[in-house]
């Protein structure tokens, strides 16, 4: 049996299903997919991160007497060539977004493909309601999985010790050869994935208390590891449960939001582009407003600070994501899809299902989303979660000497800052009336 082990978003050797399921002679590969890369900016941070993770995976595999052959091409071209080497099958992990499903279908016509559940805890095809339809609300979905979320340990995969390398001549392309420049990555990404997980084990006790305070480092920062599989969700689950069972519930619940959005996108693939709940909203096409939102020039300090920080680092705290998405979809009345695409371009932990699900949540168009009349007031949010304006002032130096209270008060900054592009009360009322109308039109 000759197998190709196709690493994609499972860039690790610990708890990796394909390394367990592989049987004998194997050729581990990674493909820098031209179809995906050609759409990205030259200094895309994700590519730098993946590049380093792939090189590190190659070294780990070499320490097991294996290797990783790195291609820069389309998957179709790579497998068409490798077919001539006489491989029996390709082993890989399941990916559920629309591009991946199409890609895998195409590849399985070239060489048979065996896919294993590895990047998620549950298979979205399973776990349906009693009537055979998918869950649409998070809480019952989560409750139905209590057998898993309440367990202490989820079985992990172990590497098959009997694997033999199929040798192949292949030069590793440099980052520059792929057409990219090395991008600046935030400090915490210079640590190893295991060190990040260990750091979080120390913090999980305080997670519930600190998770909304964006100027504190209160969350796990494991989004990128989950996205590219530098850590497995099972391993994160197990280690967090083991280290702090009593205080892990709130965190474990968040891991299941990730499962929920993957499940929703799998069952409702149209929600990638269309309002999941079918509401027809007359979104604003104001390109100038949109550009100001992207650049962090809206005149609303918390929104601007979040966006400026995001543009620089590729990172945004969950609470800030909720504030800026609500501001875009409700106060500016701009379609969630535009915000979703902007995040997709830059977000380090970008994951189609969580991004689409969360944007539709903020826009009140998604599964179990925020009710349309509950609109975040960005000034109240900053007063509540950044009372001393620590975060805002760290990003916007011109506000350094301004009293925090003025920063949290709409209209109080006068000539000290950019004039806000929208009035909060007016835009809130406008959104509520438009959403109400859209809801009534549907009934
Ligand atoms: C508009 C918007 C867009 C988002 N886009 C993404 C995205 O592209 N990719 C992404 O992974 N998350 C996304 N999220 C969810 C959440 O903001 C991030 O998962 C979180 O900020 C990552 O930081 P962390 O790992 O420190 O989170 P932690 O709080 O430590 O959470 C641990 C893990 O649980 C999962 N998680 C936590 N919150 C959520 C959530 N609300 N929905 C789904 N999964 C969650 C993530 O995998 C996260 O890494 C988005 C949220 C919003 C409001």
Short mmCIF file of N, CA and C in Angstrom, two decimals, residues 247-334:
data_model
loop_
_atom_site.label_atom_id
_atom_site.label_comp_id
_atom_site.label_asym_id
_atom_site.label_seq_id
_atom_site.Cartn_x
_atom_site.Cartn_y
_atom_site.Cartn_z
N UNK A 247 -12.93 25.15 36.21
CA UNK A 247 -13.08 26.46 35.59
C UNK A 247 -13.03 26.43 34.07
N UNK A 248 -13.19 25.27 33.51
CA UNK A 248 -13.00 25.20 32.05
C UNK A 248 -14.31 25.34 31.26
N UNK A 249 -15.46 25.31 31.94
CA UNK A 249 -16.73 25.22 31.22
C UNK A 249 -16.94 26.36 30.21
N UNK A 250 -16.66 27.58 30.65
CA UNK A 250 -16.93 28.73 29.76
C UNK A 250 -16.05 28.65 28.52
N UNK A 251 -14.83 28.24 28.72
CA UNK A 251 -13.91 28.12 27.58
C UNK A 251 -14.35 26.99 26.64
N UNK A 252 -14.71 25.85 27.23
CA UNK A 252 -15.12 24.69 26.41
C UNK A 252 -16.34 25.07 25.57
N UNK A 253 -17.23 25.83 26.16
CA UNK A 253 -18.43 26.31 25.44
C UNK A 253 -18.01 27.09 24.18
N UNK A 254 -16.97 27.91 24.31
CA UNK A 254 -16.52 28.69 23.15
C UNK A 254 -16.02 27.76 22.04
N UNK A 255 -15.33 26.69 22.46
CA UNK A 255 -14.86 25.74 21.44
C UNK A 255 -16.05 25.16 20.66
N UNK A 256 -17.18 25.03 21.37
CA UNK A 256 -18.35 24.47 20.69
C UNK A 256 -19.08 25.51 19.82
N UNK A 257 -18.84 26.80 20.04
CA UNK A 257 -19.36 27.80 19.09
C UNK A 257 -18.65 27.61 17.75
N UNK A 258 -17.40 27.29 17.84
CA UNK A 258 -16.63 27.02 16.61
C UNK A 258 -17.24 25.81 15.87
N UNK A 259 -17.60 24.77 16.65
CA UNK A 259 -18.24 23.59 16.04
C UNK A 259 -19.59 23.97 15.44
N UNK A 260 -20.32 24.81 16.17
CA UNK A 260 -21.66 25.19 15.73
C UNK A 260 -21.60 25.91 14.38
N UNK A 261 -20.68 26.86 14.25
CA UNK A 261 -20.62 27.60 12.99
C UNK A 261 -20.14 26.72 11.83
N UNK A 262 -19.29 25.76 12.14
CA UNK A 262 -18.87 24.84 11.09
C UNK A 262 -20.06 23.98 10.65
N UNK A 263 -20.86 23.58 11.62
CA UNK A 263 -22.06 22.77 11.40
C UNK A 263 -23.08 23.56 10.56
N UNK A 264 -23.28 24.82 10.93
CA UNK A 264 -24.25 25.66 10.20
C UNK A 264 -23.80 25.85 8.75
N UNK A 265 -22.53 26.17 8.56
CA UNK A 265 -22.07 26.40 7.18
C UNK A 265 -22.16 25.11 6.35
N UNK A 266 -21.90 23.99 7.00
CA UNK A 266 -21.99 22.72 6.28
C UNK A 266 -23.43 22.46 5.82
N UNK A 267 -24.39 22.68 6.75
CA UNK A 267 -25.79 22.37 6.40
C UNK A 267 -26.45 23.47 5.57
N UNK A 268 -25.92 24.69 5.68
CA UNK A 268 -26.54 25.81 4.94
C UNK A 268 -25.45 26.52 4.14
N UNK A 269 -24.91 25.84 3.12
CA UNK A 269 -23.76 26.42 2.40
C UNK A 269 -24.08 27.77 1.75
N UNK A 270 -25.36 28.01 1.47
CA UNK A 270 -25.72 29.29 0.84
C UNK A 270 -25.44 30.47 1.78
N UNK A 271 -25.37 30.17 3.09
CA UNK A 271 -25.16 31.28 4.05
C UNK A 271 -23.77 31.90 3.90
N UNK A 272 -22.93 31.31 3.05
CA UNK A 272 -21.64 31.94 2.76
C UNK A 272 -21.86 33.30 2.11
N UNK A 273 -22.91 33.41 1.31
CA UNK A 273 -23.15 34.66 0.58
C UNK A 273 -24.51 35.30 0.83
N UNK A 274 -25.44 34.51 1.36
CA UNK A 274 -26.80 35.05 1.51
C UNK A 274 -27.19 35.12 2.97
N UNK A 275 -28.13 36.00 3.29
CA UNK A 275 -28.62 36.07 4.67
C UNK A 275 -29.21 34.71 5.02
N UNK A 276 -28.70 34.12 6.08
CA UNK A 276 -29.13 32.77 6.47
C UNK A 276 -30.63 32.74 6.75
N UNK A 277 -31.16 33.82 7.39
CA UNK A 277 -32.58 33.81 7.75
C UNK A 277 -33.48 34.37 6.64
N UNK A 278 -32.90 34.67 5.49
CA UNK A 278 -33.70 35.09 4.33
C UNK A 278 -34.20 36.52 4.39
N UNK A 279 -33.85 37.29 5.43
CA UNK A 279 -34.30 38.69 5.49
C UNK A 279 -33.76 39.46 4.30
N UNK A 280 -34.60 40.31 3.74
CA UNK A 280 -34.10 41.14 2.63
C UNK A 280 -33.89 42.55 3.14
N UNK A 281 -32.64 42.92 3.30
CA UNK A 281 -32.31 44.22 3.88
C UNK A 281 -31.80 45.13 2.76
N UNK A 282 -32.26 46.39 2.75
CA UNK A 282 -31.69 47.31 1.74
C UNK A 282 -30.44 47.92 2.35
N UNK A 283 -29.32 47.24 2.12
CA UNK A 283 -28.04 47.70 2.69
C UNK A 283 -27.59 48.99 2.02
N UNK A 284 -26.83 49.76 2.76
CA UNK A 284 -26.27 51.00 2.18
C UNK A 284 -25.09 50.66 1.29
N UNK A 285 -24.96 51.39 0.20
CA UNK A 285 -23.82 51.15 -0.72
C UNK A 285 -22.78 52.24 -0.55
N UNK A 286 -22.82 52.95 0.56
CA UNK A 286 -21.91 54.09 0.75
C UNK A 286 -20.45 53.63 0.88
N UNK A 287 -19.71 53.77 -0.21
CA UNK A 287 -18.33 53.27 -0.27
C UNK A 287 -17.40 54.10 0.62
N UNK A 288 -17.72 55.38 0.74
CA UNK A 288 -16.87 56.26 1.56
C UNK A 288 -16.95 55.84 3.04
N UNK A 289 -18.16 55.57 3.50
CA UNK A 289 -18.34 55.10 4.89
C UNK A 289 -17.57 53.80 5.09
N UNK A 290 -17.70 52.92 4.11
CA UNK A 290 -17.05 51.61 4.25
C UNK A 290 -15.52 51.78 4.35
N UNK A 291 -14.98 52.62 3.48
CA UNK A 291 -13.52 52.85 3.51
C UNK A 291 -13.09 53.42 4.85
N UNK A 292 -13.89 54.33 5.39
CA UNK A 292 -13.56 54.94 6.68
C UNK A 292 -13.59 53.88 7.79
N UNK A 293 -14.54 53.00 7.71
CA UNK A 293 -14.60 51.90 8.68
C UNK A 293 -13.34 51.04 8.56
N UNK A 294 -12.99 50.69 7.31
CA UNK A 294 -11.80 49.83 7.09
C UNK A 294 -10.54 50.48 7.66
N UNK A 295 -10.41 51.76 7.45
CA UNK A 295 -9.17 52.45 7.83
C UNK A 295 -9.16 52.90 9.29
N UNK A 296 -10.30 52.79 9.96
CA UNK A 296 -10.36 53.28 11.35
C UNK A 296 -10.41 54.79 11.38
N UNK A 297 -11.29 55.35 10.53
CA UNK A 297 -11.44 56.81 10.49
C UNK A 297 -12.90 57.21 10.61
N UNK A 298 -13.63 56.50 11.46
CA UNK A 298 -15.07 56.78 11.56
C UNK A 298 -15.37 57.92 12.53
N UNK A 299 -14.38 58.27 13.36
CA UNK A 299 -14.61 59.29 14.38
C UNK A 299 -15.16 58.70 15.68
N UNK A 300 -15.43 57.40 15.71
CA UNK A 300 -15.88 56.74 16.95
C UNK A 300 -14.64 56.03 17.51
N UNK A 301 -14.08 56.53 18.62
CA UNK A 301 -12.76 56.08 19.05
C UNK A 301 -12.59 54.57 19.19
N UNK A 302 -13.56 53.90 19.79
CA UNK A 302 -13.37 52.46 20.02
C UNK A 302 -13.35 51.68 18.69
N UNK A 303 -14.20 52.11 17.76
CA UNK A 303 -14.25 51.44 16.45
C UNK A 303 -12.93 51.69 15.72
N UNK A 304 -12.47 52.95 15.75
CA UNK A 304 -11.23 53.28 15.04
C UNK A 304 -10.03 52.56 15.64
N UNK A 305 -9.97 52.53 16.98
CA UNK A 305 -8.83 51.87 17.62
C UNK A 305 -8.79 50.39 17.24
N UNK A 306 -9.97 49.75 17.27
CA UNK A 306 -10.03 48.32 16.93
C UNK A 306 -9.55 48.08 15.50
N UNK A 307 -10.00 48.94 14.57
CA UNK A 307 -9.66 48.72 13.16
C UNK A 307 -8.19 49.06 12.87
N UNK A 308 -7.69 50.11 13.49
CA UNK A 308 -6.27 50.48 13.26
C UNK A 308 -5.37 49.35 13.78
N UNK A 309 -5.70 48.87 14.97
CA UNK A 309 -4.93 47.78 15.57
C UNK A 309 -5.01 46.53 14.68
N UNK A 310 -6.19 46.27 14.18
CA UNK A 310 -6.40 45.10 13.31
C UNK A 310 -5.57 45.21 12.02
N UNK A 311 -5.61 46.38 11.40
CA UNK A 311 -4.86 46.56 10.14
C UNK A 311 -3.36 46.34 10.36
N UNK A 312 -2.91 46.69 11.54
CA UNK A 312 -1.48 46.55 11.84
C UNK A 312 -1.08 45.13 12.22
N UNK A 313 -1.95 44.47 12.99
CA UNK A 313 -1.53 43.19 13.58
C UNK A 313 -2.24 41.95 13.04
N UNK A 314 -3.38 42.13 12.37
CA UNK A 314 -4.16 40.97 11.93
C UNK A 314 -4.95 40.35 13.09
N UNK A 315 -4.94 41.05 14.24
CA UNK A 315 -5.60 40.51 15.43
C UNK A 315 -6.74 41.43 15.86
N UNK A 316 -7.82 40.83 16.35
CA UNK A 316 -8.84 41.64 16.99
C UNK A 316 -9.53 40.79 18.06
N UNK A 317 -9.65 41.36 19.24
CA UNK A 317 -10.30 40.68 20.35
C UNK A 317 -11.78 40.45 20.01
N UNK A 318 -12.35 39.36 20.55
CA UNK A 318 -13.75 39.04 20.23
C UNK A 318 -14.72 40.18 20.52
N UNK A 319 -14.57 40.83 21.68
CA UNK A 319 -15.48 41.93 22.04
C UNK A 319 -15.38 43.05 21.00
N UNK A 320 -14.16 43.33 20.56
CA UNK A 320 -13.98 44.38 19.55
C UNK A 320 -14.57 43.96 18.20
N UNK A 321 -14.45 42.67 17.89
CA UNK A 321 -15.06 42.18 16.64
C UNK A 321 -16.57 42.41 16.70
N UNK A 322 -17.15 42.19 17.89
CA UNK A 322 -18.60 42.38 18.02
C UNK A 322 -18.96 43.86 17.87
N UNK A 323 -18.11 44.73 18.42
CA UNK A 323 -18.41 46.17 18.36
C UNK A 323 -18.29 46.68 16.91
N UNK A 324 -17.20 46.33 16.23
CA UNK A 324 -17.02 46.89 14.88
C UNK A 324 -18.00 46.29 13.88
N UNK A 325 -18.37 45.02 14.10
CA UNK A 325 -19.30 44.40 13.14
C UNK A 325 -20.70 44.99 13.34
N UNK A 326 -21.08 45.20 14.59
CA UNK A 326 -22.38 45.80 14.85
C UNK A 326 -22.41 47.22 14.26
N UNK A 327 -21.33 47.95 14.45
CA UNK A 327 -21.27 49.32 13.93
C UNK A 327 -21.42 49.33 12.40
N UNK A 328 -20.75 48.41 11.74
CA UNK A 328 -20.81 48.38 10.27
C UNK A 328 -22.22 48.00 9.79
N UNK A 329 -22.75 46.92 10.37
CA UNK A 329 -24.03 46.40 9.84
C UNK A 329 -25.24 47.21 10.31
N UNK A 330 -25.17 47.77 11.52
CA UNK A 330 -26.35 48.44 12.05
C UNK A 330 -26.22 49.96 11.91
N UNK A 331 -25.14 50.53 12.44
CA UNK A 331 -25.05 52.00 12.40
C UNK A 331 -24.76 52.51 10.98
N UNK A 332 -23.90 51.81 10.25
CA UNK A 332 -23.64 52.25 8.87
C UNK A 332 -24.55 51.53 7.88
N UNK A 333 -25.24 50.51 8.35
CA UNK A 333 -26.16 49.72 7.52
C UNK A 333 -25.48 49.14 6.27
N UNK A 334 -24.24 48.76 6.43
CA UNK A 334 -23.49 48.16 5.31
C UNK A 334 -23.52 46.64 5.47
#
